[in-house]
PDB file of C-alpha atoms in Angstrom:
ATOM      1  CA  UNK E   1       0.421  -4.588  -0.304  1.00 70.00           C
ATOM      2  CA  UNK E   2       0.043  -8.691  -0.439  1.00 78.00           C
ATOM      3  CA  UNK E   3       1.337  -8.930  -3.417  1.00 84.00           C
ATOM      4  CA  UNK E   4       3.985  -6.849  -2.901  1.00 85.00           C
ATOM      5  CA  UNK E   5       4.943  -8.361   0.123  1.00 82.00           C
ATOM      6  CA  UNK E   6       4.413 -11.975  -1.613  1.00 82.00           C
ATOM      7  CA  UNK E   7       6.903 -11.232  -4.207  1.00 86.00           C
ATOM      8  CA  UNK E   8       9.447 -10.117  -1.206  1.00 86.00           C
ATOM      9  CA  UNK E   9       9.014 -13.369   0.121  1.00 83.00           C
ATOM     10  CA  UNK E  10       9.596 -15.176  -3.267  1.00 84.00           C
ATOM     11  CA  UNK E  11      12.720 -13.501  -4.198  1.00 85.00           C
ATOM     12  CA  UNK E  12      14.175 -13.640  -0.809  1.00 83.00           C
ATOM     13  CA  UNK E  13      13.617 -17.552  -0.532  1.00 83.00           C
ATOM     14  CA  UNK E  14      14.580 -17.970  -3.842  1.00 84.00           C
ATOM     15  CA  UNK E  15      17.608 -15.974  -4.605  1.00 81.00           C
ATOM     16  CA  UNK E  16      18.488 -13.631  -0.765  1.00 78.00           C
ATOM     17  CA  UNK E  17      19.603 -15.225   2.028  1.00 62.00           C
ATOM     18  CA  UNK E  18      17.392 -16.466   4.902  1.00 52.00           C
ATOM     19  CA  UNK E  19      18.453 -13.145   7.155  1.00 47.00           C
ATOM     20  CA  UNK E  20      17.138 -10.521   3.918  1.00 49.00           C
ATOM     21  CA  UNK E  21      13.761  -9.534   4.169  1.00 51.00           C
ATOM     22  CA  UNK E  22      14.135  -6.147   2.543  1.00 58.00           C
ATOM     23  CA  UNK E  23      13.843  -3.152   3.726  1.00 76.00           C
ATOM     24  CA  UNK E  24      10.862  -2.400   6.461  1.00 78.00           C
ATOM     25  CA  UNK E  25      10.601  -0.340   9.102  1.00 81.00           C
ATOM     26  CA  UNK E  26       7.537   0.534  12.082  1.00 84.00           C
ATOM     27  CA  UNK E  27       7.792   3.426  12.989  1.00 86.00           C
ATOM     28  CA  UNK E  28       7.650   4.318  17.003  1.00 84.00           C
ATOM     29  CA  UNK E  29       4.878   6.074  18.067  1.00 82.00           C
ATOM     30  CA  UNK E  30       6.842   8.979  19.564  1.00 83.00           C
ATOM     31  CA  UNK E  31       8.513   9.213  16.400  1.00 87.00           C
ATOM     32  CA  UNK E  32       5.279   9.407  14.004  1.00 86.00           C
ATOM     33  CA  UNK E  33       5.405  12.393  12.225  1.00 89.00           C
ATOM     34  CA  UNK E  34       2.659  14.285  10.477  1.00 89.00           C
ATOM     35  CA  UNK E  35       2.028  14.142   6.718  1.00 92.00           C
ATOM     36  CA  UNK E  36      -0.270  16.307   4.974  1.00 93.00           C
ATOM     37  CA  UNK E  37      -2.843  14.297   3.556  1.00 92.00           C
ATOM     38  CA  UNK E  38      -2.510  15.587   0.041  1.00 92.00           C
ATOM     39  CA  UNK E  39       1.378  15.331  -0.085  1.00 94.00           C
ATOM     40  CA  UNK E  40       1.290  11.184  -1.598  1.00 94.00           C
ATOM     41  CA  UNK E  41      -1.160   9.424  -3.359  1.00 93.00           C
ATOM     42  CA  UNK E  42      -3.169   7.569  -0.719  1.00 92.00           C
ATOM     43  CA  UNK E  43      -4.686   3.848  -1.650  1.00 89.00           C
ATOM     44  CA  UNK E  44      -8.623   3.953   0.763  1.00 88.00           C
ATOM     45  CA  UNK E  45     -11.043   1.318   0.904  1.00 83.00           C
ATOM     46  CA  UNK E  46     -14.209   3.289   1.448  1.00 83.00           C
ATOM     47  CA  UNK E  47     -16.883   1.274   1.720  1.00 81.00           C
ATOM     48  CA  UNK E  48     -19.552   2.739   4.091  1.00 84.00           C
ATOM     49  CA  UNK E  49     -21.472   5.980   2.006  1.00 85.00           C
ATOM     50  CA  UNK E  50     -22.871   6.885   5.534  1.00 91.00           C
ATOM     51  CA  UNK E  51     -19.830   6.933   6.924  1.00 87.00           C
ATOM     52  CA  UNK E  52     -18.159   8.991   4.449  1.00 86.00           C
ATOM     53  CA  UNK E  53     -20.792  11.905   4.655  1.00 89.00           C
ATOM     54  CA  UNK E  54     -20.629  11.891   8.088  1.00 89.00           C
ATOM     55  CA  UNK E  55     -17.018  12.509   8.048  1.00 85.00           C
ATOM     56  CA  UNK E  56     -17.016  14.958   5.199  1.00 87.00           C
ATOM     57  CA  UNK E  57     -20.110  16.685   7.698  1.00 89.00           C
ATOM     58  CA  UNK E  58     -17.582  16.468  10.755  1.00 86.00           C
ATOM     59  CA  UNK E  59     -14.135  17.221   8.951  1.00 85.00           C
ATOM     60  CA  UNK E  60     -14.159  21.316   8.367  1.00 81.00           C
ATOM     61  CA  UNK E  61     -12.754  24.106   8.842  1.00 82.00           C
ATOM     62  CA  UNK E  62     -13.147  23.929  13.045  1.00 82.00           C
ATOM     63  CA  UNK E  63     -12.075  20.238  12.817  1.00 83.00           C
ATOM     64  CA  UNK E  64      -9.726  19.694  10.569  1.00 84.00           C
ATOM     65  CA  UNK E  65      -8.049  16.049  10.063  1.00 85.00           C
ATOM     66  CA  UNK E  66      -5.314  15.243  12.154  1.00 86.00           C
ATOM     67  CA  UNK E  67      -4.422  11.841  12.917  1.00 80.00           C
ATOM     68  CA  UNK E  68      -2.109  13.425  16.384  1.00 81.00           C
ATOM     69  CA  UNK E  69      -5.617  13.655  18.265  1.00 76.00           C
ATOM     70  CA  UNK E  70      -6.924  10.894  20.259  1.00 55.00           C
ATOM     71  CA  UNK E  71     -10.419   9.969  18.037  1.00 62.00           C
ATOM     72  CA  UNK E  72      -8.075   9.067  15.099  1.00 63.00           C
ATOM     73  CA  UNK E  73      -4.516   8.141  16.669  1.00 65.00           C
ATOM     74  CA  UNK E  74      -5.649   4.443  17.770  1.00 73.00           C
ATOM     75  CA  UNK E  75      -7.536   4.341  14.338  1.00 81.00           C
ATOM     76  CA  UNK E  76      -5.160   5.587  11.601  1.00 86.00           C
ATOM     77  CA  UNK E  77      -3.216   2.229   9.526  1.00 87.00           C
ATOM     78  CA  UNK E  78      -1.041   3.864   7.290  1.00 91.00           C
ATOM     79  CA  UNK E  79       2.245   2.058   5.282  1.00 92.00           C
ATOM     80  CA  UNK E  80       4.436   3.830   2.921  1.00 93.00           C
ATOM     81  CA  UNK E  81       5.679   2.072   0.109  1.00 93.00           C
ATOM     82  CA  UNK E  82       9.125   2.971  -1.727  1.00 93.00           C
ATOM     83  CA  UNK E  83       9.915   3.200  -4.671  1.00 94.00           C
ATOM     84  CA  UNK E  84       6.409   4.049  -5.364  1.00 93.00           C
ATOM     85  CA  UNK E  85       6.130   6.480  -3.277  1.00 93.00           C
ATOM     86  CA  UNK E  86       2.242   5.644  -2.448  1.00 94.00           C
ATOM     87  CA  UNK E  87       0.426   4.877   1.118  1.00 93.00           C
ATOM     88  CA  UNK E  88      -1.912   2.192   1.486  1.00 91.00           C
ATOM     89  CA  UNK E  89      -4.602   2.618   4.133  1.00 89.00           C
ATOM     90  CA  UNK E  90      -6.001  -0.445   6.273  1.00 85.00           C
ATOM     91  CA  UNK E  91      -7.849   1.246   8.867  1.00 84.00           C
ATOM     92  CA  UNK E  92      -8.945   5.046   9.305  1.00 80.00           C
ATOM     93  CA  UNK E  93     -10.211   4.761   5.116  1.00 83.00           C
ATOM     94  CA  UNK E  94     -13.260   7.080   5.864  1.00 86.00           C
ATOM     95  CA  UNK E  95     -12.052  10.151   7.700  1.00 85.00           C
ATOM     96  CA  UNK E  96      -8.457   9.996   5.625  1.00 88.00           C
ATOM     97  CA  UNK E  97     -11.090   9.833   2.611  1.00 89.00           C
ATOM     98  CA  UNK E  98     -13.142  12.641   3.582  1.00 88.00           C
ATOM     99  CA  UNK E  99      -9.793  14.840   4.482  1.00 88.00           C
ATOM    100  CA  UNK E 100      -8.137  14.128   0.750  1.00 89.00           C
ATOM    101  CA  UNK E 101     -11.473  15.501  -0.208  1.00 88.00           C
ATOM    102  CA  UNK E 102     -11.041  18.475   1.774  1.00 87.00           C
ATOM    103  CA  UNK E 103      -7.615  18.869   0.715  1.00 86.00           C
ATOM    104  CA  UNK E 104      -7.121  19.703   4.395  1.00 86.00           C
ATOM    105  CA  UNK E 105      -5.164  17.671   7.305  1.00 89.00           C
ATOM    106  CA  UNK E 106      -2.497  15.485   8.762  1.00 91.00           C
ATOM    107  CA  UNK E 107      -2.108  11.944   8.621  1.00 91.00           C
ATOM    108  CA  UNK E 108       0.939   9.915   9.448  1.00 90.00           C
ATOM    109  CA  UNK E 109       2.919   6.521   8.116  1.00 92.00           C
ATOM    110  CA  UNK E 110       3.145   3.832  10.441  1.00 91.00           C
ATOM    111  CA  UNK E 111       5.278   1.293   8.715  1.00 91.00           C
ATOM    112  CA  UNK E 112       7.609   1.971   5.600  1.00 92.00           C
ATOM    113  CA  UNK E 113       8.623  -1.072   2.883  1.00 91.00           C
ATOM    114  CA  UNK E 114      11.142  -0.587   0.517  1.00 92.00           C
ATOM    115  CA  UNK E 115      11.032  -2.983  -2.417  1.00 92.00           C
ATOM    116  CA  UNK E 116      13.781  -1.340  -4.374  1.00 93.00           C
ATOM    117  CA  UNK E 117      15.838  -4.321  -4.502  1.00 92.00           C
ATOM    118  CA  UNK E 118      13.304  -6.690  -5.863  1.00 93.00           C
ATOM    119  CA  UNK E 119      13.725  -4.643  -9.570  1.00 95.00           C
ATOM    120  CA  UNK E 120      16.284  -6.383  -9.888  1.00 94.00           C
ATOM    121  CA  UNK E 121      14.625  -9.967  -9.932  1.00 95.00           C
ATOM    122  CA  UNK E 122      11.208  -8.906 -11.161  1.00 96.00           C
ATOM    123  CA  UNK E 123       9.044  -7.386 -13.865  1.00 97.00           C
ATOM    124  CA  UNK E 124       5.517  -7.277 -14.497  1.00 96.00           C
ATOM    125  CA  UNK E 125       4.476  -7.568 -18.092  1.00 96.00           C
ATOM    126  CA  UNK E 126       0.998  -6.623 -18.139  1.00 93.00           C
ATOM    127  CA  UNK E 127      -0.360  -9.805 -17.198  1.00 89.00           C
ATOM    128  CA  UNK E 128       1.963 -11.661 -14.752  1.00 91.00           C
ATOM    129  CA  UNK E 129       5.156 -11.114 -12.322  1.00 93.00           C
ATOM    130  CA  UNK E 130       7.863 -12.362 -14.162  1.00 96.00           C
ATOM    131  CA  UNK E 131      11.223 -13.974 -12.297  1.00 96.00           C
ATOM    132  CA  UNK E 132      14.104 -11.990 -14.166  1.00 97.00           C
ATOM    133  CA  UNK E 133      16.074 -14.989 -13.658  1.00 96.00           C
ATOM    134  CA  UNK E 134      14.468 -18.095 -14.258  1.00 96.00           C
ATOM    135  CA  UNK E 135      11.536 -16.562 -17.138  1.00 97.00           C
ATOM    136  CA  UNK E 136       9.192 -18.162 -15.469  1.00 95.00           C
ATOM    137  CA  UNK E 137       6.034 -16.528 -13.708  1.00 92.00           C
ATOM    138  CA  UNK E 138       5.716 -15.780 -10.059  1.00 92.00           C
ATOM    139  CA  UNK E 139       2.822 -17.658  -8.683  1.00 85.00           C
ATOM    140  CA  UNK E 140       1.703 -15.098  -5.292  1.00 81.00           C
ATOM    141  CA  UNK E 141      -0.710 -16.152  -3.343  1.00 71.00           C
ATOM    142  CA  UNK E 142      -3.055 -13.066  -2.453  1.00 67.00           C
ATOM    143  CA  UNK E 143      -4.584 -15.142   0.277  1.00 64.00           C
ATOM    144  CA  UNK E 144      -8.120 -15.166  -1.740  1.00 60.00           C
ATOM    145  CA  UNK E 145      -9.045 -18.263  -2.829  1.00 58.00           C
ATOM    146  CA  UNK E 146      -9.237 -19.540  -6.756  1.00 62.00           C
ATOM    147  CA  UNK E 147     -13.160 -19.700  -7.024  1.00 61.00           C
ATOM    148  CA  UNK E 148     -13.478 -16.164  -5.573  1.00 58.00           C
ATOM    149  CA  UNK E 149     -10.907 -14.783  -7.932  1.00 57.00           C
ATOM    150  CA  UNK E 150     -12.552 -16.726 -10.691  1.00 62.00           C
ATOM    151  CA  UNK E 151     -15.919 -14.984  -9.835  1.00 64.00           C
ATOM    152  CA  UNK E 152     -14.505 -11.328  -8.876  1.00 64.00           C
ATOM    153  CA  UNK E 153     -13.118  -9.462 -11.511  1.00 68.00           C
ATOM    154  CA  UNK E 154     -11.924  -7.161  -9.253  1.00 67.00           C
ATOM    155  CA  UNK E 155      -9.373  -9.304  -8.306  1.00 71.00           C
ATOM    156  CA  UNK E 156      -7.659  -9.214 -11.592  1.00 78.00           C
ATOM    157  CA  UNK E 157      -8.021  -5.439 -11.799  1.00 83.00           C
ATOM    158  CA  UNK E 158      -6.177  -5.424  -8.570  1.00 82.00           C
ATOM    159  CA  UNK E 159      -3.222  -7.594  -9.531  1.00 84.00           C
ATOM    160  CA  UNK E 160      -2.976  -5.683 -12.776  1.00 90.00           C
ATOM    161  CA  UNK E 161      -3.000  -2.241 -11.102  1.00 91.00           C
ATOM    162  CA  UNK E 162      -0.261  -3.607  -8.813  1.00 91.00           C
ATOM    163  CA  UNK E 163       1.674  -4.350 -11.478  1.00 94.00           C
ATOM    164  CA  UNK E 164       1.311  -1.476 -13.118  1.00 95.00           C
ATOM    165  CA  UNK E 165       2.043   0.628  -9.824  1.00 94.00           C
ATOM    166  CA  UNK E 166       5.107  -1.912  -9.279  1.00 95.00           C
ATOM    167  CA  UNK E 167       6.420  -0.748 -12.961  1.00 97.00           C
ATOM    168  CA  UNK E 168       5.968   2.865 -12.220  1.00 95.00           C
ATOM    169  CA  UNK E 169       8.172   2.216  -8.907  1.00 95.00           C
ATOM    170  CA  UNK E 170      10.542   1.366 -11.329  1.00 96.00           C
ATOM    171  CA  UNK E 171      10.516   4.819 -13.361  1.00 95.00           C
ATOM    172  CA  UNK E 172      11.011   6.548 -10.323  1.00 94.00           C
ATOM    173  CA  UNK E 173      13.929   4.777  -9.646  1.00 93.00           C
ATOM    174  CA  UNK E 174      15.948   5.489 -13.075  1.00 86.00           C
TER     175      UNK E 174
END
């Protein structure tokens, strides 16, 4: 979602004028509406095992997921990306986790971005962001510093996936 939101920034300082930030919305809490957890592709950071079996323990058949009641309402972090039609989780990874597994639930989007527009100034090419424009590559800063992306190859996997994700956005909307 950084880089995404990175390359928003870029194009709108660049080539959009100061008032353009694309397309975002939060959505009001009385207007959250409930999405069944299997309907979009759902990006988790699960990190906690224990956690995760204790979920998959307490998520059943008597307690199914759903993010309306009051142990995950304050918890669930959920933003809906367009064209890509994908959510990316940043808090409530374990129970949403364990409910995808069930293939049982509700979870909702809090905040929607639509980067439609910026397929018109960019393109990923496997390695890099590429201005449209200019032919030059987008520099985004993920907010992770040089040395740790030089030791964590899981940075790399990440930018690559998000360009590959970002191209895929751009399938869906031809």
């Amino acid at each position: 979602e950084v880089i995404y939101h990175n390359l928003a920034n870029y194009i709108n300082e660049k080539y959009l004028s100061t008032e353009s930030n694309g397309k975002w919305r939060h959505i009001k809490e009385e207007d959250l509406k409930p999405v069944p957890v299997n309907k979009y592709p759902i990006l988790l950071s699960v990190w906690s095992g224990e956690k995760v079996l204790k979920n998959l323990v307490k998520i059943n058949e008597e307690n199914i997921f759903d993010y309306s009641e009051f142990l995950y309402s304050r918890n669930i972090e959920n933003s809906f990306i367009l064209p890509i039609q994908i959510i990316i989780n940043s808090n409530g990874n374990h129970s949403q986790f364990s409910a995808r597994m069930k293939n049982k639930g509700t979870t909702t989007i809090k905040d929607e971005y639509d980067y439609s527009y910026l397929y018109s100034y960019v393109k990923f090419d496997g390695i890099n962001f590429i201005d449209k424009r200019s032919k030059k590559i987008i520099e985004i800063n993920t907010g992770t510093s040089e040395r740790v992306r030089r030791q964590d190859k899981r940075y790399d996997e990440l930018f690559f996936y998000s360009g590959v994700l970002f191209e895929m956005g751009r399938y869906l909307l031809e």
